[in-house]
Amino acid sequence: MKMRKCKNILFFLLAALTFAACNKPNDKMSKCANDTWDKVFPLSEKVNHKKVSFLNQYGFTLVADLYTPKANDKSQMSNHKYAAIAVSGPFGATKEQSSGLYAMKMAERGFVALAFDPSFTGESSGEPRRTASPDINTEDFMAAVDFLSKLPEVDAERIGIIGICGWGGIALNAAAADTRIKATVASTMYDMTRVSGNGYFDSADNESARYEARQALAAQRLSDPQAMAGGVIDPLPNDAPQFVKDYYDYYKTPRGYHARSGNSNDGWRVIGTQAYANSRFLYYINEIRSAVLIMHGENAHSRYFGEAAYHYMVDGKADGYKTVVAPNPCPENKELLIISDASHCDLYDGGFTEPAGKGEPKNMIPWDKLAEFFNKNLK
């Protein structure tokens, strides 16, 4: 019983997505969107920032923060074509948190970078709120590539993406589908389809467990389809696993709390990941010819997702995947990077010397390594 309760807590922890500001999410452009600086990190003096929006093919308006390098002279931006990067994640977070930091750090290093709120999330449109879709979420990344490709300062042949946490798996799915994506980083990744269908560490990877879960979701749709699951559990139990404590230290403290983030607040609909449980993202990643870097913390509870994805992508087989497929045609541009001593959440913002956002950041994210990877592969 205790194990079942713990599994439920962990599932709801990941299935955490909220919307707390906009009353009219289906407007052509969100009326919440503004250029007021409301991120959980300070704005770098090395970059310019502005709020932008664009449509995906489903007609949803995605709201994003565009970060660009400050030009050395007034003519530089108009005369130079930049490589560009689209960033999203973690699953249940918003662009004011980790994805915005990644985008800003890449802009500091000479890239045009876009951090966007996915459909149904944050300042972006889409109903019902606080839900997700394997198809639409993958489309969100491709729509971001559309937007970047049309910017006059961007070289449309040099675009990459970064997916963080649950959006790492989505980024790999997008890279498999869209050949315009020339380089992909999956940081501290989850495969949301695998964990939704199999449970943590594949503990529920059997027909009986999935049938029980499907029955519960079917009943929920009739009893109360708008019922909400929790965000990060609060108050935090003394016996919570360490990684749950790490989530709390990021999402529920000044280190990473944001009013529009589901993980920081009351989560999302209980049935919000029903489609994820019956899908599989990584089926074709062994066919990705473009460059991929999978980056994970040595001590991350989620490390098995990244390692399995890497080996499935390169070798065509891995634990947790029933299908054996052909090896990748371009294995030489695939890389698995394990960050020593890092936990899952350390790769959200670099980590802190003490919990609850106290102390100085550890700077455990290898920003220059990411820039080197993109410079090499976005030529």
GROMACS .gro file of C-alpha atoms in nm:
model
  379
    1MET     CA    1   0.000   0.000   0.000
    2LYS     CA    2   0.284   0.233   0.084
    3MET     CA    3   0.450   0.157  -0.251
    4ARG     CA    4   0.123   0.226  -0.437
    5LYS     CA    5   0.086   0.560  -0.257
    6CYS     CA    6   0.443   0.653  -0.341
    7LYS     CA    7   0.393   0.561  -0.708
    8ASN     CA    8   0.083   0.778  -0.722
    9ILE     CA    9   0.270   1.071  -0.570
   10LEU     CA   10   0.549   1.033  -0.823
   11PHE     CA   11   0.309   1.010  -1.116
   12PHE     CA   12   0.127   1.323  -1.012
   13LEU     CA   13   0.456   1.496  -0.955
   14LEU     CA   14   0.538   1.457  -1.322
   15ALA     CA   15   0.185   1.515  -1.439
   16ALA     CA   16   0.200   1.868  -1.303
   17LEU     CA   17   0.094   2.152  -1.524
   18THR     CA   18  -0.114   2.454  -1.434
   19PHE     CA   19  -0.248   2.781  -1.564
   20ALA     CA   20  -0.300   3.065  -1.321
   21ALA     CA   21  -0.309   3.395  -1.507
   22CYS     CA   22  -0.513   3.410  -1.830
   23ASN     CA   23  -0.890   3.410  -1.847
   24LYS     CA   24  -0.914   3.389  -2.226
   25PRO     CA   25  -0.655   3.130  -2.338
   26ASN     CA   26  -0.802   3.088  -2.687
   27ASP     CA   27  -0.749   3.449  -2.793
   28LYS     CA   28  -0.532   3.484  -3.103
   29MET     CA   29  -0.265   3.625  -2.873
   30SER     CA   30  -0.272   3.569  -2.501
   31LYS     CA   31  -0.381   3.883  -2.317
   32CYS     CA   32  -0.148   3.780  -2.034
   33ALA     CA   33   0.162   3.806  -2.249
   34ASN     CA   34   0.375   4.110  -2.177
   35ASP     CA   35   0.739   4.209  -2.171
   36THR     CA   36   0.763   4.251  -1.795
   37TRP     CA   37   1.065   4.059  -1.668
   38ASP     CA   38   0.920   3.786  -1.447
   39LYS     CA   39   1.175   3.505  -1.476
   40VAL     CA   40   1.330   3.311  -1.189
   41PHE     CA   41   1.676   3.420  -1.308
   42PRO     CA   42   1.821   3.769  -1.373
   43LEU     CA   43   1.846   3.905  -1.726
   44SER     CA   44   2.196   3.886  -1.865
   45GLU     CA   45   2.358   4.212  -1.979
   46LYS     CA   46   2.492   4.024  -2.281
   47VAL     CA   47   2.156   3.961  -2.448
   48ASN     CA   48   1.845   4.134  -2.575
   49HIS     CA   49   1.503   3.997  -2.483
   50LYS     CA   50   1.152   4.037  -2.620
   51LYS     CA   51   0.821   3.854  -2.597
   52VAL     CA   52   0.695   3.697  -2.921
   53SER     CA   53   0.411   3.468  -3.030
   54PHE     CA   54   0.339   3.233  -3.320
   55LEU     CA   55   0.084   2.973  -3.427
   56ASN     CA   56   0.126   2.599  -3.450
   57GLN     CA   57  -0.060   2.397  -3.714
   58TYR     CA   58  -0.344   2.326  -3.469
   59GLY     CA   59  -0.416   2.698  -3.446
   60PHE     CA   60  -0.286   2.744  -3.092
   61THR     CA   61  -0.091   3.058  -3.011
   62LEU     CA   62   0.243   2.982  -2.852
   63VAL     CA   63   0.396   3.261  -2.645
   64ALA     CA   64   0.773   3.269  -2.615
   65ASP     CA   65   1.075   3.470  -2.503
   66LEU     CA   66   1.325   3.548  -2.777
   67TYR     CA   67   1.685   3.601  -2.665
   68THR     CA   68   1.940   3.747  -2.906
   69PRO     CA   69   2.308   3.834  -2.865
   70LYS     CA   70   2.379   4.202  -2.818
   71ALA     CA   71   2.545   4.321  -3.135
   72ASN     CA   72   2.894   4.470  -3.115
   73ASP     CA   73   2.781   4.744  -3.352
   74LYS     CA   74   2.447   4.863  -3.488
   75SER     CA   75   2.487   4.690  -3.822
   76GLN     CA   76   2.586   4.347  -3.692
   77MET     CA   77   2.236   4.204  -3.634
   78SER     CA   78   2.114   4.317  -3.977
   79ASN     CA   79   2.420   4.186  -4.161
   80HIS     CA   80   2.477   3.857  -3.980
   81LYS     CA   81   2.279   3.534  -3.999
   82TYR     CA   82   2.277   3.350  -3.668
   83ALA     CA   83   2.231   2.985  -3.582
   84ALA     CA   84   1.917   2.944  -3.370
   85ILE     CA   85   1.791   2.714  -3.095
   86ALA     CA   86   1.436   2.645  -2.971
   87VAL     CA   87   1.403   2.538  -2.607
   88SER     CA   88   1.121   2.393  -2.396
   89GLY     CA   89   1.071   2.200  -2.074
   90PRO     CA   90   1.066   2.067  -1.814
   91PHE     CA   91   0.729   1.894  -1.846
   92GLY     CA   92   0.486   2.101  -1.641
   93ALA     CA   93   0.715   2.406  -1.623
   94THR     CA   94   0.708   2.738  -1.807
   95LYS     CA   95   0.951   2.948  -2.007
   96GLU     CA   96   1.017   3.166  -1.704
   97GLN     CA   97   1.203   2.877  -1.545
   98SER     CA   98   1.465   2.636  -1.679
   99SER     CA   99   1.400   2.670  -2.053
  100GLY     CA  100   1.437   3.046  -2.038
  101LEU     CA  101   1.769   3.012  -1.857
  102TYR     CA  102   1.897   2.768  -2.121
  103ALA     CA  103   1.786   3.001  -2.400
  104MET     CA  104   1.950   3.304  -2.239
  105LYS     CA  105   2.276   3.117  -2.181
  106MET     CA  106   2.283   3.009  -2.545
  107ALA     CA  107   2.219   3.367  -2.657
  108GLU     CA  108   2.514   3.477  -2.444
  109ARG     CA  109   2.721   3.240  -2.654
  110GLY     CA  110   2.611   3.378  -2.988
  111PHE     CA  111   2.286   3.201  -3.078
  112VAL     CA  112   1.936   3.333  -3.134
  113ALA     CA  113   1.738   3.133  -2.880
  114LEU     CA  114   1.366   3.089  -2.824
  115ALA     CA  115   1.211   2.957  -2.501
  116PHE     CA  116   0.842   2.881  -2.551
  117ASP     CA  117   0.541   2.777  -2.346
  118PRO     CA  118   0.389   2.462  -2.497
  119SER     CA  119   0.023   2.441  -2.595
  120PHE     CA  120  -0.216   2.437  -2.298
  121THR     CA  121   0.060   2.582  -2.080
  122GLY     CA  122   0.163   2.913  -1.926
  123GLU     CA  123   0.086   3.207  -2.153
  124SER     CA  124   0.019   2.990  -2.459
  125SER     CA  125  -0.333   2.905  -2.572
  126GLY     CA  126  -0.515   2.574  -2.604
  127GLU     CA  127  -0.801   2.411  -2.418
  128PRO     CA  128  -0.861   2.223  -2.202
  129ARG     CA  129  -0.596   2.382  -1.986
  130ARG     CA  130  -0.348   2.172  -1.796
  131THR     CA  131  -0.334   1.882  -2.038
  132ALA     CA  132  -0.094   1.737  -2.294
  133SER     CA  133  -0.083   1.561  -2.629
  134PRO     CA  134   0.201   1.360  -2.787
  135ASP     CA  135   0.113   1.494  -3.132
  136ILE     CA  136   0.054   1.856  -3.035
  137ASN     CA  137   0.358   1.878  -2.808
  138THR     CA  138   0.581   1.745  -3.086
  139GLU     CA  139   0.421   1.993  -3.325
  140ASP     CA  140   0.502   2.274  -3.080
  141PHE     CA  141   0.875   2.215  -3.135
  142MET     CA  142   0.828   2.207  -3.513
  143ALA     CA  143   0.622   2.527  -3.501
  144ALA     CA  144   0.906   2.691  -3.308
  145VAL     CA  145   1.141   2.586  -3.590
  146ASP     CA  146   0.895   2.743  -3.838
  147PHE     CA  147   0.906   3.069  -3.643
  148LEU     CA  148   1.284   3.080  -3.613
  149SER     CA  149   1.329   2.993  -3.982
  150LYS     CA  150   1.139   3.306  -4.084
  151LEU     CA  151   1.337   3.552  -3.871
  152PRO     CA  152   1.557   3.770  -4.092
  153GLU     CA  153   1.855   3.737  -3.856
  154VAL     CA  154   1.842   3.354  -3.852
  155ASP     CA  155   2.001   3.111  -4.096
  156ALA     CA  156   1.716   2.863  -4.155
  157GLU     CA  157   1.969   2.589  -4.236
  158ARG     CA  158   2.122   2.613  -3.887
  159ILE     CA  159   1.852   2.543  -3.631
  160GLY     CA  160   1.870   2.315  -3.329
  161ILE     CA  161   1.652   2.236  -3.028
  162ILE     CA  162   1.692   2.169  -2.655
  163GLY     CA  163   1.440   1.965  -2.458
  164ILE     CA  164   1.465   1.955  -2.079
  165CYS     CA  165   1.328   1.678  -1.856
  166GLY     CA  166   1.001   1.548  -2.009
  167TRP     CA  167   1.061   1.767  -2.311
  168GLY     CA  168   1.386   1.581  -2.376
  169GLY     CA  169   1.188   1.284  -2.506
  170ILE     CA  170   0.963   1.519  -2.703
  171ALA     CA  171   1.272   1.684  -2.856
  172LEU     CA  172   1.402   1.346  -2.974
  173ASN     CA  173   1.062   1.269  -3.126
  174ALA     CA  174   1.064   1.605  -3.305
  175ALA     CA  175   1.418   1.547  -3.434
  176ALA     CA  176   1.310   1.210  -3.574
  177ALA     CA  177   1.015   1.374  -3.752
  178ASP     CA  178   1.165   1.702  -3.876
  179THR     CA  179   1.485   1.698  -4.083
  180ARG     CA  180   1.520   2.076  -4.052
  181ILE     CA  181   1.640   2.017  -3.694
  182LYS     CA  182   2.017   1.987  -3.738
  183ALA     CA  183   2.118   1.933  -3.373
  184THR     CA  184   1.931   1.824  -3.060
  185VAL     CA  185   2.014   1.829  -2.690
  186ALA     CA  186   1.806   1.625  -2.447
  187SER     CA  187   1.896   1.739  -2.096
  188THR     CA  188   1.809   1.538  -1.782
  189MET     CA  189   1.546   1.372  -1.997
  190TYR     CA  190   1.233   1.174  -1.923
  191ASP     CA  191   1.056   0.959  -2.179
  192MET     CA  192   0.706   1.066  -2.075
  193THR     CA  193   0.541   0.794  -2.283
  194ARG     CA  194   0.747   0.523  -2.116
  195VAL     CA  195   0.689   0.643  -1.760
  196SER     CA  196   0.319   0.703  -1.825
  197GLY     CA  197   0.271   0.354  -1.968
  198ASN     CA  198   0.520   0.154  -1.760
  199GLY     CA  199   0.556   0.342  -1.432
  200TYR     CA  200   0.885   0.444  -1.276
  201PHE     CA  201   1.169   0.202  -1.350
  202ASP     CA  202   0.915   0.000  -1.553
  203SER     CA  203   0.762  -0.124  -1.228
  204ALA     CA  204   0.416  -0.140  -1.390
  205ASP     CA  205   0.525  -0.274  -1.728
  206ASN     CA  206   0.265  -0.547  -1.755
  207GLU     CA  207  -0.081  -0.583  -1.905
  208SER     CA  208  -0.260  -0.613  -1.570
  209ALA     CA  209  -0.115  -0.291  -1.431
  210ARG     CA  210  -0.191  -0.099  -1.750
  211TYR     CA  211  -0.546  -0.237  -1.758
  212GLU     CA  212  -0.602  -0.122  -1.400
  213ALA     CA  213  -0.471   0.223  -1.484
  214ARG     CA  214  -0.689   0.242  -1.797
  215GLN     CA  215  -0.996   0.147  -1.595
  216ALA     CA  216  -0.924   0.423  -1.344
  217LEU     CA  217  -0.878   0.685  -1.617
  218ALA     CA  218  -1.195   0.575  -1.796
  219ALA     CA  219  -1.393   0.609  -1.474
  220GLN     CA  220  -1.234   0.948  -1.406
  221ARG     CA  221  -1.352   1.081  -1.744
  222LEU     CA  222  -1.714   1.018  -1.641
  223SER     CA  223  -1.696   1.107  -1.273
  224ASP     CA  224  -1.498   1.433  -1.294
  225PRO     CA  225  -1.290   1.499  -1.607
  226GLN     CA  226  -1.175   1.835  -1.471
  227ALA     CA  227  -1.035   1.692  -1.146
  228MET     CA  228  -0.683   1.806  -1.075
  229ALA     CA  229  -0.376   1.614  -0.969
  230GLY     CA  230  -0.124   1.784  -0.746
  231GLY     CA  231   0.190   1.964  -0.850
  232VAL     CA  232   0.504   1.902  -0.645
  233ILE     CA  233   0.383   1.763  -0.314
  234ASP     CA  234   0.352   2.027  -0.041
  235PRO     CA  235   0.408   1.999   0.250
  236LEU     CA  236   0.700   1.770   0.185
  237PRO     CA  237   0.689   1.440   0.380
  238ASN     CA  238   0.994   1.363   0.589
  239ASP     CA  239   1.030   1.025   0.417
  240ALA     CA  240   1.002   1.161   0.063
  241PRO     CA  241   1.262   1.021  -0.181
  242GLN     CA  242   1.560   1.247  -0.237
  243PHE     CA  243   1.458   1.335  -0.592
  244VAL     CA  244   1.116   1.449  -0.469
  245LYS     CA  245   1.298   1.673  -0.221
  246ASP     CA  246   1.506   1.804  -0.511
  247TYR     CA  247   1.189   1.887  -0.706
  248TYR     CA  248   1.054   2.070  -0.402
  249ASP     CA  249   1.377   2.268  -0.362
  250TYR     CA  250   1.347   2.388  -0.721
  251TYR     CA  251   0.976   2.437  -0.782
  252LYS     CA  252   0.847   2.540  -0.438
  253THR     CA  253   1.118   2.784  -0.327
  254PRO     CA  254   1.243   3.119  -0.462
  255ARG     CA  255   1.505   2.925  -0.656
  256GLY     CA  256   1.250   2.822  -0.921
  257TYR     CA  257   0.893   2.901  -0.812
  258HIS     CA  258   0.671   3.070  -1.071
  259ALA     CA  259   0.301   3.152  -1.050
  260ARG     CA  260   0.221   3.005  -1.395
  261SER     CA  261   0.415   2.682  -1.345
  262GLY     CA  262   0.205   2.375  -1.278
  263ASN     CA  263   0.491   2.205  -1.099
  264SER     CA  264   0.509   2.501  -0.862
  265ASN     CA  265   0.136   2.502  -0.790
  266ASP     CA  266  -0.168   2.278  -0.820
  267GLY     CA  267  -0.075   2.060  -1.114
  268TRP     CA  268  -0.307   1.959  -1.394
  269ARG     CA  269  -0.598   1.733  -1.488
  270VAL     CA  270  -0.585   1.375  -1.364
  271ILE     CA  271  -0.661   1.250  -1.717
  272GLY     CA  272  -0.411   1.489  -1.874
  273THR     CA  273  -0.154   1.226  -1.971
  274GLN     CA  274  -0.395   0.953  -2.082
  275ALA     CA  275  -0.276   0.977  -2.444
  276TYR     CA  276   0.090   0.958  -2.336
  277ALA     CA  277   0.035   0.623  -2.163
  278ASN     CA  278  -0.077   0.464  -2.489
  279SER     CA  279   0.198   0.607  -2.713
  280ARG     CA  280   0.571   0.565  -2.758
  281PHE     CA  281   0.791   0.861  -2.851
  282LEU     CA  282   1.123   0.701  -2.932
  283TYR     CA  283   1.023   0.445  -3.194
  284TYR     CA  284   1.212   0.612  -3.482
  285ILE     CA  285   1.501   0.782  -3.302
  286ASN     CA  286   1.741   0.520  -3.440
  287GLU     CA  287   1.682   0.691  -3.776
  288ILE     CA  288   1.787   1.041  -3.664
  289ARG     CA  289   2.076   1.139  -3.891
  290SER     CA  290   2.137   1.480  -3.735
  291ALA     CA  291   2.352   1.535  -3.426
  292VAL     CA  292   2.218   1.445  -3.080
  293LEU     CA  293   2.363   1.505  -2.735
  294ILE     CA  294   2.191   1.336  -2.440
  295MET     CA  295   2.306   1.493  -2.114
  296HIS     CA  296   2.228   1.349  -1.771
  297GLY     CA  297   2.338   1.380  -1.411
  298GLU     CA  298   2.538   1.094  -1.261
  299ASN     CA  299   2.306   1.079  -0.959
  300ALA     CA  300   1.979   1.154  -1.138
  301HIS     CA  301   1.692   0.913  -1.066
  302SER     CA  302   1.595   0.963  -1.432
  303ARG     CA  303   1.934   0.868  -1.574
  304TYR     CA  304   1.801   0.537  -1.705
  305PHE     CA  305   1.575   0.724  -1.950
  306GLY     CA  306   1.868   0.903  -2.112
  307GLU     CA  307   2.098   0.603  -2.124
  308ALA     CA  308   1.828   0.378  -2.271
  309ALA     CA  309   1.736   0.640  -2.531
  310TYR     CA  310   2.099   0.681  -2.632
  311HIS     CA  311   2.160   0.309  -2.676
  312TYR     CA  312   1.829   0.256  -2.854
  313MET     CA  313   1.914   0.545  -3.088
  314VAL     CA  314   2.269   0.428  -3.163
  315ASP     CA  315   2.257   0.048  -3.127
  316GLY     CA  316   1.891  -0.020  -3.201
  317LYS     CA  317   1.827  -0.193  -2.871
  318ALA     CA  318   1.812  -0.112  -2.501
  319ASP     CA  319   1.658  -0.229  -2.178
  320GLY     CA  320   1.297  -0.122  -2.150
  321TYR     CA  321   1.228  -0.135  -2.523
  322LYS     CA  322   1.077  -0.449  -2.673
  323THR     CA  323   1.151  -0.365  -3.035
  324VAL     CA  324   1.498  -0.428  -3.178
  325VAL     CA  325   1.562  -0.198  -3.471
  326ALA     CA  326   1.845  -0.131  -3.715
  327PRO     CA  327   2.150   0.057  -3.584
  328ASN     CA  328   2.168   0.430  -3.653
  329PRO     CA  329   2.305   0.528  -3.997
  330CYS     CA  330   2.502   0.817  -3.842
  331PRO     CA  331   2.626   0.702  -3.498
  332GLU     CA  332   2.935   0.923  -3.508
  333ASN     CA  333   2.739   1.241  -3.426
  334LYS     CA  334   2.556   1.097  -3.124
  335GLU     CA  335   2.688   1.156  -2.771
  336LEU     CA  336   2.596   1.061  -2.415
  337LEU     CA  337   2.732   1.301  -2.153
  338ILE     CA  338   2.710   1.212  -1.783
  339ILE     CA  339   2.769   1.506  -1.545
  340SER     CA  340   2.961   1.396  -1.235
  341ASP     CA  341   2.780   1.433  -0.901
  342ALA     CA  342   2.477   1.600  -1.062
  343SER     CA  343   2.118   1.518  -0.971
  344HIS     CA  344   1.814   1.551  -1.198
  345CYS     CA  345   1.729   1.906  -1.091
  346ASP     CA  346   2.092   2.022  -1.092
  347LEU     CA  347   2.057   2.035  -1.470
  348TYR     CA  348   1.756   2.265  -1.444
  349ASP     CA  349   1.962   2.564  -1.333
  350GLY     CA  350   2.308   2.441  -1.238
  351GLY     CA  351   2.215   2.342  -0.885
  352PHE     CA  352   2.277   2.514  -0.554
  353THR     CA  353   2.522   2.459  -0.272
  354GLU     CA  354   2.230   2.431  -0.031
  355PRO     CA  355   1.864   2.330  -0.079
  356ALA     CA  356   1.569   2.567  -0.106
  357GLY     CA  357   1.752   2.809  -0.334
  358LYS     CA  358   2.009   2.914  -0.076
  359GLY     CA  359   2.374   2.974  -0.142
  360GLU     CA  360   2.551   3.012  -0.474
  361PRO     CA  361   2.479   2.804  -0.785
  362LYS     CA  362   2.704   2.506  -0.847
  363ASN     CA  363   2.717   2.583  -1.222
  364MET     CA  364   2.692   2.213  -1.304
  365ILE     CA  365   2.550   2.272  -1.652
  366PRO     CA  366   2.836   2.275  -1.908
  367TRP     CA  367   2.716   2.577  -2.105
  368ASP     CA  368   3.034   2.602  -2.311
  369LYS     CA  369   3.007   2.232  -2.401
  370LEU     CA  370   2.653   2.289  -2.527
  371ALA     CA  371   2.771   2.587  -2.731
  372GLU     CA  372   3.057   2.377  -2.873
  373PHE     CA  373   2.811   2.103  -2.970
  374PHE     CA  374   2.580   2.345  -3.151
  375ASN     CA  375   2.865   2.538  -3.316
  376LYS     CA  376   3.005   2.212  -3.450
  377ASN     CA  377   2.676   2.082  -3.583
  378LEU     CA  378   2.503   2.401  -3.695
  379LYS     CA  379   2.762   2.503  -3.950
   0.00000   0.00000   0.00000
